[in-house]
Every structure is written in C-alpha cells, then in structure tokens.
CSV table of N, CA and C in Angstrom, one decimal:
chain,number,residue,atom,x,y,z
A,172,MET,N,65.7,25.9,7.9
A,172,MET,CA,64.8,27.0,6.8
A,172,MET,C,65.7,28.0,8.0
A,173,ILE,N,66.2,28.9,8.1
A,173,ILE,CA,66.7,30.5,8.7
A,173,ILE,C,65.8,31.5,8.1
A,174,VAL,N,64.8,32.4,8.5
A,174,VAL,CA,64.2,32.6,8.6
A,174,VAL,C,64.2,34.0,9.8
A,175,PHE,N,64.7,35.3,8.7
A,175,PHE,CA,65.2,36.3,9.7
A,175,PHE,C,64.2,36.9,10.0
A,176,GLN,N,64.0,37.9,11.2
A,176,GLN,CA,62.3,38.2,11.8
A,176,GLN,C,61.9,38.9,10.8
A,177,GLY,N,60.5,39.4,10.4
A,177,GLY,CA,60.1,40.5,9.5
A,177,GLY,C,60.6,40.1,7.7
A,178,GLU,N,60.9,39.4,7.6
A,178,GLU,CA,61.3,39.2,6.0
A,178,GLU,C,60.4,37.3,5.8
A,179,ILE,N,60.4,37.7,4.6
A,179,ILE,CA,59.6,36.3,4.4
A,179,ILE,C,59.9,35.9,2.8
A,180,SER,N,60.4,34.3,2.9
A,180,SER,CA,61.0,34.9,1.5
A,180,SER,C,59.9,33.7,0.4
A,181,MET,N,60.4,34.6,-0.8
A,181,MET,CA,59.2,34.0,-2.0
A,181,MET,C,59.1,33.1,-1.9
A,182,TRP,N,59.6,31.4,-1.5
A,182,TRP,CA,59.2,30.5,-1.5
A,182,TRP,C,58.2,29.9,-0.5
A,183,GLN,N,57.9,30.9,0.5
A,183,GLN,CA,57.4,30.6,1.9
A,183,GLN,C,56.0,31.2,1.2
A,184,ILE,N,56.3,32.4,0.5
A,184,ILE,CA,54.6,32.9,0.0
A,184,ILE,C,54.5,31.6,-1.0
A,185,GLU,N,55.0,31.6,-2.0
A,185,GLU,CA,54.7,30.6,-3.2
A,185,GLU,C,54.0,29.2,-2.3
A,186,LEU,N,54.6,29.0,-0.8
A,186,LEU,CA,54.2,27.4,-0.6
A,186,LEU,C,52.7,27.8,-0.3
A,187,THR,N,52.4,29.2,0.4
A,187,THR,CA,51.3,29.4,1.1
A,187,THR,C,50.4,29.4,-0.1
A,188,LYS,N,50.7,30.2,-0.9
A,188,LYS,CA,49.6,30.2,-2.2
A,188,LYS,C,49.1,28.7,-2.5
A,189,TYR,N,50.0,27.7,-2.9
A,189,TYR,CA,50.0,26.2,-3.2
A,189,TYR,C,48.8,25.7,-2.0
A,190,ALA,N,49.3,26.1,-0.8
A,190,ALA,CA,48.5,25.4,-0.1
A,190,ALA,C,46.8,26.1,0.3
A,191,ILE,N,47.5,27.4,0.3
A,191,ILE,CA,45.6,28.3,-0.3
A,191,ILE,C,44.8,27.5,-1.4
A,192,THR,N,45.3,27.7,-2.0
A,192,THR,CA,44.8,26.6,-3.2
A,192,THR,C,44.5,25.1,-3.0
A,193,ALA,N,45.2,24.0,-2.6
A,193,ALA,CA,44.8,23.0,-2.6
A,193,ALA,C,44.0,23.1,-1.1
A,194,ALA,N,43.6,23.4,-0.4
A,194,ALA,CA,42.7,23.9,0.2
A,194,ALA,C,41.2,24.2,0.2
A,195,THR,N,41.6,25.0,-0.9
A,195,THR,CA,40.1,25.6,-1.7
A,195,THR,C,39.3,24.3,-2.6
A,196,THR,N,40.3,23.7,-3.4
A,196,THR,CA,40.3,23.0,-4.3
A,196,THR,C,39.3,21.2,-3.5
A,197,ALA,N,39.7,21.5,-2.1
A,197,ALA,CA,39.3,19.9,-1.3
A,197,ALA,C,38.0,20.9,-1.1
A,198,VAL,N,38.2,21.2,-0.3
A,198,VAL,CA,36.9,22.3,0.0
A,198,VAL,C,35.8,21.8,-0.9
A,199,ILE,N,36.1,22.5,-2.0
A,199,ILE,CA,35.1,22.7,-3.4
A,199,ILE,C,34.7,20.9,-3.3
A,200,ALA,N,36.1,20.8,-3.7
A,200,ALA,CA,35.8,18.8,-4.1
A,200,ALA,C,34.6,18.0,-3.1
A,201,ILE,N,35.2,18.3,-2.0
A,201,ILE,CA,34.1,17.8,-1.1
A,201,ILE,C,32.7,17.9,-1.1
A,202,GLY,N,32.4,19.7,-1.1
A,202,GLY,CA,31.0,19.6,-1.2
A,202,GLY,C,30.6,19.6,-2.3
A,203,SER,N,31.5,19.2,-3.5
A,203,SER,CA,30.7,18.8,-4.3
A,203,SER,C,30.6,17.4,-4.4
A,204,THR,N,31.2,17.1,-4.7
A,204,THR,CA,30.6,15.4,-4.1
A,204,THR,C,29.7,14.9,-2.7
A,205,LEU,N,29.7,15.7,-1.8
A,205,LEU,CA,28.1,15.5,-1.3
A,205,LEU,C,26.9,15.8,-2.0
A,206,LEU,N,27.2,16.8,-2.8
A,206,LEU,CA,25.7,18.1,-3.5
A,206,LEU,C,25.3,16.5,-3.6
A,207,ALA,N,26.6,15.9,-5.1
A,207,ALA,CA,26.5,15.3,-5.8
A,207,ALA,C,25.6,14.1,-5.1
A,208,ALA,N,26.2,13.4,-4.0
A,208,ALA,CA,25.8,12.5,-3.7
A,208,ALA,C,24.2,12.2,-2.7
A,209,LYS,N,24.2,13.5,-2.6
A,209,LYS,CA,22.4,13.5,-1.9
A,209,LYS,C,21.6,13.9,-3.1
A,210,LEU,N,21.9,15.0,-4.2
A,210,LEU,CA,21.1,14.9,-5.4
A,210,LEU,C,20.8,13.2,-5.6
A,211,ALA,N,21.9,12.3,-6.0
A,211,ALA,CA,21.6,11.0,-6.3
A,211,ALA,C,21.1,10.7,-5.8
A,212,LEU,N,20.7,10.3,-4.6
A,212,LEU,CA,20.0,9.6,-3.6
A,212,LEU,C,18.6,10.1,-3.5
A,213,SER,N,18.5,11.5,-3.3
A,213,SER,CA,17.0,11.6,-3.6
A,213,SER,C,16.3,11.5,-4.9
A,214,ARG,N,17.0,11.5,-5.7
A,214,ARG,CA,16.9,11.6,-7.0
A,214,ARG,C,16.2,9.7,-7.2
A,215,TYR,N,16.7,8.4,-6.5
A,215,TYR,CA,16.8,7.7,-6.1
A,215,TYR,C,15.8,7.4,-5.8
A,216,ARG,N,15.3,8.0,-4.2
A,216,ARG,CA,14.1,7.8,-3.7
A,216,ARG,C,13.2,8.1,-4.3
A,217,GLU,N,13.0,9.2,-5.3
A,217,GLU,CA,12.3,9.5,-6.1
A,217,GLU,C,11.7,8.4,-6.9
A,218,GLU,N,12.7,7.6,-7.4
A,218,GLU,CA,12.5,6.7,-8.4
A,218,GLU,C,12.0,5.5,-7.9
A,219,LYS,N,12.4,5.2,-7.0
A,219,LYS,CA,11.6,3.8,-6.3
A,219,LYS,C,10.6,4.1,-5.6
A,220,LEU,N,9.6,5.5,-4.7
A,220,LEU,CA,8.9,6.0,-4.5
A,220,LEU,C,8.0,5.8,-5.8
A,221,TRP,N,8.0,6.1,-7.2
A,221,TRP,CA,7.6,6.7,-8.4
A,221,TRP,C,7.3,5.1,-8.1
A,222,GLU,N,8.1,4.4,-8.9
A,222,GLU,CA,8.0,2.8,-9.4
A,222,GLU,C,6.8,1.9,-8.3
A,223,ARG,N,7.0,2.3,-7.1
A,223,ARG,CA,5.5,1.5,-6.3
A,223,ARG,C,4.8,2.2,-6.0
A,224,ARG,N,4.2,3.6,-6.6
A,224,ARG,CA,3.5,3.7,-7.2
A,224,ARG,C,2.7,3.3,-8.4
A,225,VAL,N,3.4,3.0,-9.0
A,225,VAL,CA,3.5,2.4,-10.7
A,225,VAL,C,2.8,1.1,-10.8
A,226,LEU,N,3.1,0.1,-9.4
A,226,LEU,CA,3.1,-0.9,-9.3
A,226,LEU,C,1.9,-1.0,-8.5
A,227,ALA,N,1.2,0.1,-7.8
A,227,ALA,CA,0.2,-0.2,-7.3
A,227,ALA,C,-1.3,0.1,-8.5
A,228,TYR,N,-1.2,1.2,-8.8
A,228,TYR,CA,-1.6,1.2,-9.6
A,228,TYR,C,-1.8,0.3,-11.1
A,229,GLU,N,-0.8,-0.2,-11.8
A,229,GLU,CA,-0.7,-1.4,-12.6
A,229,GLU,C,-1.6,-2.8,-11.9
A,230,ASN,N,-1.7,-3.3,-10.4
A,230,ASN,CA,-1.7,-4.0,-9.6
A,230,ASN,C,-3.4,-4.0,-9.8
A,231,ILE,N,-3.8,-2.4,-9.4
A,231,ILE,CA,-5.8,-1.8,-9.3
A,231,ILE,C,-6.0,-2.7,-10.8
A,232,LEU,N,-5.5,-1.9,-11.4
A,232,LEU,CA,-5.9,-1.9,-13.4
A,232,LEU,C,-6.0,-3.4,-13.9
A,233,GLU,N,-5.4,-4.6,-13.0
A,233,GLU,CA,-5.3,-6.2,-13.4
A,233,GLU,C,-6.4,-6.6,-12.5
A,234,ALA,N,-6.2,-6.0,-11.5
A,234,ALA,CA,-7.3,-6.7,-10.6
A,234,ALA,C,-9.1,-6.3,-11.4
A,235,ILE,N,-8.9,-5.2,-11.3
A,235,ILE,CA,-10.4,-4.5,-12.3
A,235,ILE,C,-10.4,-5.2,-13.5
A,236,SER,N,-9.7,-5.8,-13.8
A,236,SER,CA,-9.5,-5.8,-15.5
A,236,SER,C,-9.9,-7.2,-15.2
A,237,GLN,N,-9.5,-8.1,-14.8
A,237,GLN,CA,-9.8,-9.7,-14.2
A,237,GLN,C,-10.8,-10.0,-14.0
A,238,ILE,N,-11.8,-8.9,-12.8
A,238,ILE,CA,-13.3,-8.9,-12.6
A,238,ILE,C,-14.2,-8.6,-14.1
A,239,HIS,N,-13.5,-7.9,-15.1
A,239,HIS,CA,-14.4,-7.0,-16.1
A,239,HIS,C,-14.3,-8.7,-17.0
A,240,GLU,N,-12.9,-9.4,-17.1
A,240,GLU,CA,-12.9,-10.1,-17.6
A,240,GLU,C,-14.2,-11.1,-17.5
A,241,PHE,N,-14.6,-11.2,-16.6
A,241,PHE,CA,-15.5,-12.4,-15.3
A,241,PHE,C,-17.0,-12.0,-16.3
A,242,SER,N,-17.0,-11.0,-16.0
A,242,SER,CA,-18.7,-10.4,-16.6
A,242,SER,C,-18.5,-10.2,-18.0
A,243,GLU,N,-18.0,-10.1,-18.7
A,243,GLU,CA,-17.5,-9.9,-20.4
A,243,GLU,C,-17.9,-11.4,-20.8
A,244,THR,N,-17.4,-12.5,-19.8
A,244,THR,CA,-17.0,-13.4,-20.5
A,244,THR,C,-18.3,-14.2,-20.6
A,245,HIS,N,-19.3,-13.9,-19.5
A,245,HIS,CA,-20.1,-14.5,-19.2
A,245,HIS,C,-21.6,-13.7,-20.1
A,246,LEU,N,-21.0,-13.1,-20.2
A,246,LEU,CA,-22.4,-11.9,-21.1
A,246,LEU,C,-22.0,-12.2,-22.5
A,247,ASN,N,-21.1,-12.4,-23.0
A,247,ASN,CA,-20.5,-12.7,-24.4
A,247,ASN,C,-21.3,-14.3,-24.6
A,248,ALA,N,-21.4,-15.0,-23.5
A,248,ALA,CA,-21.4,-16.4,-23.8
A,248,ALA,C,-23.0,-16.4,-23.7
A,249,ASN,N,-24.1,-15.5,-22.8
A,249,ASN,CA,-24.7,-15.3,-23.1
A,249,ASN,C,-25.4,-15.1,-24.5
A,250,HIS,N,-25.0,-13.7,-25.0
A,250,HIS,CA,-25.2,-13.5,-26.3
A,250,HIS,C,-24.9,-14.3,-27.4
A,251,GLU,N,-24.4,-15.5,-27.0
A,251,GLU,CA,-24.2,-16.4,-27.9
A,251,GLU,C,-24.5,-17.2,-27.8
A,252,HIS,N,-25.4,-18.0,-26.8
A,252,HIS,CA,-26.3,-19.0,-26.5
A,252,HIS,C,-26.0,-20.1,-26.5
A,253,ARG,N,-24.9,-19.7,-24.9
A,253,ARG,CA,-24.1,-20.8,-24.7
A,253,ARG,C,-23.7,-20.6,-23.5
A,254,GLU,N,-22.9,-21.6,-22.9
A,254,GLU,CA,-22.4,-21.9,-21.6
A,254,GLU,C,-21.1,-21.5,-21.0
A,255,VAL,N,-20.6,-21.2,-20.3
A,255,VAL,CA,-19.2,-21.0,-20.1
A,255,VAL,C,-18.6,-22.2,-19.3
A,256,ASP,N,-17.4,-22.6,-20.3
A,256,ASP,CA,-16.9,-23.9,-20.0
A,256,ASP,C,-16.5,-23.9,-18.4
A,257,ASP,N,-17.0,-24.9,-17.7
A,257,ASP,CA,-16.2,-25.3,-16.5
A,257,ASP,C,-15.3,-24.7,-16.1
A,258,LYS,N,-14.4,-25.3,-16.3
A,258,LYS,CA,-12.5,-25.1,-16.3
A,258,LYS,C,-12.5,-23.9,-16.3
A,259,LYS,N,-12.8,-22.9,-17.3
A,259,LYS,CA,-13.0,-20.9,-17.9
A,259,LYS,C,-13.5,-20.9,-16.7
A,260,ASP,N,-15.1,-21.1,-16.3
A,260,ASP,CA,-15.8,-20.2,-15.4
A,260,ASP,C,-14.5,-20.9,-14.2
A,261,LYS,N,-14.2,-21.4,-13.6
A,261,LYS,CA,-13.3,-21.7,-12.0
A,261,LYS,C,-12.5,-20.6,-12.4
A,262,ALA,N,-11.4,-20.7,-13.3
A,262,ALA,CA,-10.6,-20.0,-13.9
A,262,ALA,C,-10.2,-18.5,-13.4
A,263,LEU,N,-11.8,-18.0,-13.9
A,263,LEU,CA,-12.2,-16.9,-13.8
A,263,LEU,C,-12.6,-16.6,-12.4
A,264,ARG,N,-13.4,-17.4,-11.8
A,264,ARG,CA,-13.4,-17.2,-10.3
A,264,ARG,C,-12.7,-17.2,-9.2
A,265,ASP,N,-11.6,-17.7,-9.2
A,265,ASP,CA,-10.9,-18.0,-8.9
A,265,ASP,C,-10.0,-16.1,-9.4
A,266,ASN,N,-9.9,-16.0,-10.6
A,266,ASN,CA,-9.1,-14.7,-10.8
A,266,ASN,C,-9.7,-13.8,-10.1
A,267,ILE,N,-10.9,-13.5,-10.2
A,267,ILE,CA,-11.8,-12.6,-9.0
A,267,ILE,C,-11.5,-12.4,-7.6
A,268,GLN,N,-11.7,-13.9,-7.1
A,268,GLN,CA,-11.2,-13.8,-5.6
A,268,GLN,C,-9.7,-12.6,-5.4
A,269,ALA,N,-8.8,-13.4,-6.1
A,269,ALA,CA,-7.5,-12.9,-6.1
A,269,ALA,C,-7.6,-11.2,-6.1
A,270,ALA,N,-8.6,-10.7,-7.1
A,270,ALA,CA,-9.0,-9.4,-7.6
A,270,ALA,C,-9.3,-8.9,-6.3
A,271,ASN,N,-10.3,-9.4,-5.9
A,271,ASN,CA,-11.3,-8.6,-4.7
A,271,ASN,C,-10.4,-8.2,-3.7
A,272,SER,N,-9.2,-9.6,-3.5
A,272,SER,CA,-8.4,-9.2,-1.7
A,272,SER,C,-7.5,-8.2,-2.5
A,273,THR,N,-7.1,-8.4,-4.0
A,273,THR,CA,-5.9,-6.9,-4.3
A,273,THR,C,-6.9,-5.4,-4.1
A,274,LEU,N,-7.8,-5.7,-4.3
A,274,LEU,CA,-8.8,-4.0,-4.3
A,274,LEU,C,-9.0,-3.5,-2.8
A,275,TYR,N,-9.0,-4.9,-2.0
A,275,TYR,CA,-9.1,-4.3,-0.7
A,275,TYR,C,-8.2,-4.2,-0.3
A,276,ALA,N,-7.4,-5.0,-0.1
A,276,ALA,CA,-5.6,-4.0,-0.4
A,276,ALA,C,-5.2,-2.8,-0.8
A,277,ALA,N,-5.8,-2.4,-1.9
A,277,ALA,CA,-5.8,-1.3,-2.6
A,277,ALA,C,-6.5,0.0,-1.8
A,278,ARG,N,-7.9,-0.4,-1.0
A,278,ARG,CA,-8.2,0.2,-0.4
A,278,ARG,C,-7.9,0.9,0.9
A,279,THR,N,-6.7,-0.2,1.4
A,279,THR,CA,-6.0,-0.4,2.5
A,279,THR,C,-5.2,0.2,2.8
A,280,SER,N,-3.8,-1.1,3.2
A,280,SER,CA,-2.4,-1.3,3.5
A,280,SER,C,-2.1,0.4,2.1
A,281,GLU,N,-2.6,-0.1,0.6
A,281,GLU,CA,-1.6,0.2,-0.7
A,281,GLU,C,-2.3,2.0,-0.9
A,282,ALA,N,-3.5,2.5,0.1
A,282,ALA,CA,-4.3,3.6,0.1
A,282,ALA,C,-2.8,4.7,-0.2
A,283,ILE,N,-2.0,4.6,0.6
A,283,ILE,CA,-0.6,5.4,0.4
A,283,ILE,C,-0.2,5.6,-0.7
A,284,TRP,N,-0.2,4.6,-1.3
A,284,TRP,CA,0.4,5.3,-3.1
A,284,TRP,C,-0.8,5.8,-4.1
A,285,LEU,N,-1.9,6.0,-3.5
A,285,LEU,CA,-3.0,6.3,-4.5
A,285,LEU,C,-3.1,7.9,-3.9
A,286,SER,N,-3.8,8.4,-5.4
A,286,SER,CA,-3.9,9.6,-5.0
A,286,SER,C,-5.8,9.9,-4.5
A,287,ARG,N,-6.6,11.1,-4.0
A,287,ARG,CA,-7.8,10.5,-3.6
A,287,ARG,C,-8.7,10.8,-4.4
A,288,ASN,N,-8.1,11.0,-6.1
A,288,ASN,CA,-9.5,11.0,-7.0
A,288,ASN,C,-8.9,8.9,-7.2
A,289,ALA,N,-8.1,8.7,-7.1
A,289,ALA,CA,-8.3,6.8,-7.2
A,289,ALA,C,-8.7,6.3,-6.3
A,290,ILE,N,-9.1,7.1,-5.5
A,290,ILE,CA,-9.1,5.9,-3.9
A,290,ILE,C,-10.6,6.4,-4.2
A,291,GLU,N,-11.5,7.4,-5.0
A,291,GLU,CA,-12.6,7.5,-5.0
A,291,GLU,C,-13.3,6.8,-6.2
A,292,CYS,N,-12.1,6.4,-7.0
A,292,CYS,CA,-12.8,5.8,-8.0
A,292,CYS,C,-12.9,4.3,-7.8
A,293,LEU,N,-12.2,3.9,-6.4
A,293,LEU,CA,-12.4,2.5,-6.4
A,293,LEU,C,-13.4,1.9,-5.6
A,294,GLN,N,-13.7,3.9,-4.8
A,294,GLN,CA,-15.0,3.2,-3.6
A,294,GLN,C,-16.3,3.5,-4.4
A,295,ASN,N,-16.0,4.4,-5.4
A,295,ASN,CA,-17.2,4.2,-6.3
A,295,ASN,C,-17.7,3.0,-7.2
A,296,TYR,N,-16.8,2.7,-7.5
A,296,TYR,CA,-16.7,1.2,-8.3
A,296,TYR,C,-17.7,-0.3,-7.0
A,297,GLN,N,-16.8,0.2,-5.9
A,297,GLN,CA,-17.3,-0.5,-4.5
A,297,GLN,C,-18.8,-0.9,-4.7
A,298,ARG,N,-19.4,0.7,-5.0
A,298,ARG,CA,-20.6,1.0,-4.5
A,298,ARG,C,-21.3,0.4,-6.0
A,299,GLU,N,-20.9,1.0,-6.4
A,299,GLU,CA,-21.5,0.0,-8.1
A,299,GLU,C,-21.6,-1.7,-7.6
A,300,SER,N,-20.7,-1.7,-7.5
A,300,SER,CA,-20.7,-3.4,-7.6
A,300,SER,C,-21.1,-4.4,-6.6
A,301,ASP,N,-21.2,-3.3,-5.2
A,301,ASP,CA,-22.4,-3.6,-4.6
A,301,ASP,C,-24.3,-3.7,-4.8
A,302,LYS,N,-24.2,-2.6,-6.0
A,302,LYS,CA,-25.7,-2.8,-6.3
A,302,LYS,C,-25.7,-3.9,-7.1
A,303,ALA,N,-24.8,-4.2,-7.6
A,303,ALA,CA,-24.6,-5.5,-8.6
A,303,ALA,C,-25.3,-6.8,-7.8
A,304,SER,N,-25.4,-6.3,-6.4
A,304,SER,CA,-25.1,-8.2,-5.5
A,304,SER,C,-26.6,-7.8,-5.4
A,305,ASN,N,-27.7,-6.5,-5.3
A,305,ASN,CA,-28.7,-6.8,-4.9
A,305,ASN,C,-29.6,-6.8,-6.6
A,306,ALA,N,-28.6,-7.4,-7.4
A,306,ALA,CA,-29.7,-7.4,-9.0
A,306,ALA,C,-30.4,-8.5,-8.3
A,307,MET,N,-31.7,-9.2,-9.8
A,307,MET,CA,-32.6,-9.9,-9.1
A,307,MET,C,-32.8,-11.4,-9.9
A,308,ASP,N,-31.6,-10.8,-11.1
A,308,ASP,CA,-31.0,-12.5,-11.5
A,308,ASP,C,-29.9,-12.4,-11.8
A,309,TRP,N,-29.4,-13.5,-12.6
A,309,TRP,CA,-27.7,-13.5,-12.5
A,309,TRP,C,-27.3,-12.8,-13.3
A,310,TRP,N,-28.2,-12.2,-14.7
A,310,TRP,CA,-28.0,-11.7,-16.1
A,310,TRP,C,-27.3,-10.1,-15.7
A,311,GLU,N,-29.1,-9.7,-14.7
A,311,GLU,CA,-29.0,-8.4,-14.2
A,311,GLU,C,-27.1,-8.1,-13.2
A,312,TYR,N,-26.9,-9.3,-12.7
A,312,TYR,CA,-25.8,-8.9,-11.6
A,312,TYR,C,-24.8,-8.9,-13.1
A,313,ILE,N,-24.6,-9.5,-13.7
A,313,ILE,CA,-23.0,-9.8,-14.6
A,313,ILE,C,-23.3,-8.1,-15.5
A,314,GLU,N,-24.7,-7.8,-16.1
A,314,GLU,CA,-24.7,-6.1,-16.8
A,314,GLU,C,-23.9,-5.4,-15.6
A,315,CYS,N,-24.7,-4.8,-14.4
A,315,CYS,CA,-24.6,-4.3,-13.2
A,315,CYS,C,-22.9,-4.2,-13.0
A,316,GLU,N,-22.0,-5.7,-13.0
A,316,GLU,CA,-20.8,-5.9,-13.0
A,316,GLU,C,-20.4,-5.3,-13.7
A,317,TYR,N,-20.5,-5.8,-15.0
A,317,TYR,CA,-19.7,-5.6,-16.2
A,317,TYR,C,-20.0,-4.5,-16.6
A,318,SER,N,-20.9,-3.0,-16.2
A,318,SER,CA,-21.2,-1.7,-16.3
A,318,SER,C,-19.8,-1.3,-14.9
A,319,ALA,N,-20.4,-1.6,-14.0
A,319,ALA,CA,-18.8,-0.6,-12.7
A,319,ALA,C,-17.8,-0.9,-13.1
A,320,SER,N,-17.3,-2.4,-13.9
A,320,SER,CA,-16.1,-2.8,-13.9
A,320,SER,C,-15.7,-1.9,-15.1
A,321,SER,N,-16.4,-1.6,-16.1
A,321,SER,CA,-15.7,-0.9,-17.7
A,321,SER,C,-15.9,0.9,-17.3
A,322,LYS,N,-16.9,1.0,-16.5
A,322,LYS,CA,-16.5,2.5,-15.9
A,322,LYS,C,-15.6,3.0,-14.4
A,323,CYS,N,-14.9,1.8,-14.0
A,323,CYS,CA,-13.6,1.9,-13.3
A,323,CYS,C,-12.5,2.1,-14.2
A,324,ILE,N,-12.3,0.8,-14.8
A,324,ILE,CA,-11.4,1.1,-15.7
A,324,ILE,C,-11.2,2.3,-16.9
A,325,GLU,N,-12.1,2.3,-17.3
A,325,GLU,CA,-12.3,4.0,-18.5
A,325,GLU,C,-11.4,5.0,-17.3
A,326,ASP,N,-12.8,5.4,-15.8
A,326,ASP,CA,-11.5,6.4,-15.2
A,326,ASP,C,-10.4,6.4,-14.3
A,327,PHE,N,-10.7,4.7,-13.7
A,327,PHE,CA,-8.9,4.6,-13.5
A,327,PHE,C,-8.0,4.6,-14.1
A,328,THR,N,-7.9,4.4,-15.1
A,328,THR,CA,-6.9,4.8,-16.0
A,328,THR,C,-6.7,6.0,-16.6
A,329,GLN,N,-7.8,7.3,-17.0
A,329,GLN,CA,-7.4,8.2,-17.0
A,329,GLN,C,-6.7,8.8,-15.4
A,330,ILE,N,-7.0,8.3,-14.0
A,330,ILE,CA,-6.4,8.7,-13.5
A,330,ILE,C,-5.2,8.2,-13.3
A,331,SER,N,-5.0,7.2,-13.7
A,331,SER,CA,-3.5,6.8,-13.3
A,331,SER,C,-2.2,7.6,-13.8
A,332,LYS,N,-2.8,8.1,-15.6
A,332,LYS,CA,-2.4,8.7,-16.6
A,332,LYS,C,-2.1,10.1,-16.1
A,333,THR,N,-3.1,10.9,-15.3
A,333,THR,CA,-2.5,12.1,-14.6
A,333,THR,C,-1.8,12.1,-13.7
A,334,ASP,N,-1.5,10.7,-12.7
A,334,ASP,CA,-1.0,10.8,-11.2
A,334,ASP,C,0.0,10.6,-11.5
A,335,LEU,N,0.5,9.8,-12.4
A,335,LEU,CA,1.4,9.3,-12.5
A,335,LEU,C,2.7,10.0,-13.8
A,336,LYS,N,1.7,11.2,-14.0
A,336,LYS,CA,2.5,12.0,-15.1
A,336,LYS,C,2.6,11.1,-16.2
A,337,ILE,N,1.9,10.3,-17.0
A,337,ILE,CA,2.4,9.8,-18.2
A,337,ILE,C,1.0,10.6,-19.4
A,338,PRO,N,1.9,10.6,-20.2
A,338,PRO,CA,1.4,11.5,-21.3
A,338,PRO,C,0.8,10.8,-22.1
A,339,THR,N,-0.1,10.9,-22.4
A,339,THR,CA,-1.6,10.4,-23.4
A,339,THR,C,-1.1,10.8,-24.9
A,340,VAL,N,-1.5,9.7,-25.6
A,340,VAL,CA,-0.8,10.0,-26.8
A,340,VAL,C,-2.5,9.9,-27.8
C-alpha cells in the first residue's frame, strides 16, 4: 500500500467507514445481549420468588384445611348422632399433627415469604385455637376449633389473593 503524505485514498475512507460501522454494530449487539440477559435473569428470579411465595401460601391453606376437616368431620358426626370411624379419626389426627408442623414452620422459617397480614391472620388463628383448648368439653372444643379454622381459611384466602395479586372472580 502506497500512501502519499497528505493524501487519503477512497478505499481507505470506505474501509474506515466499514470498520466504524462494524465496531458500532458490535458494541450495540453486545450491549443489547447483556441487557436482554440481565432482564431475563431478573424476570426468572421474580418468577421463582413468586412461585416460592405461592407454595408457602398453598401449604398454609392446606394445613388449615386439614385442621378444619378434623373439626368439621367430628361436628357432622355429632349432628348425625354417630361416632367417627377409628381409622378415619386416626388419619385426621395424623393430618392435624402434620398441619400443626406446617403452621409452626409458617410462623418461623417460612415467614419470610408471607406478608404482615398473612402472619397476623395466622397469629389470630393461633390465639383462637388456644382458646379452644380451654373449652369445658370435647364438643365445645370442636366448635371453637371449627369456628377458628373457618375464619382463618376465609381470611387467609383473601389475603393470599391480595398478596399474590390473583384476580378475584
């Protein structure tokens, strides 16, 4: 390549234009790729956190429902003047133990996934359930537990829909 001092040939100008265009395109492509990756990762994290929150709320609702099923089954049996089958009663009691463990975890290690309203709802349920323990007889206990679990299910369902931004139908 022979270049005379002070002279720039047309092909050098064209080559420089192409190099600048290529460099600009590469910088834009790399920037766009990095931005897209960052946005995708951010969305992925948000979705995973949301899924984790949903799981926590579902587990709590399931646990409260199991406790509610125990009291409802016994109340229905009482109204029908019959006893709950021993096998069914044992299964219900086993479910209650698991449900109480879930609720304990919800108030402790799982609390990071719950809103303040959700935690307050569980605390209110616990207070009402503790009052049921002071009942004078079995049926009073069952009625108190039924009432506490019914209210908790209703309130917690609404709180869950609000917290998780689930539209109500």
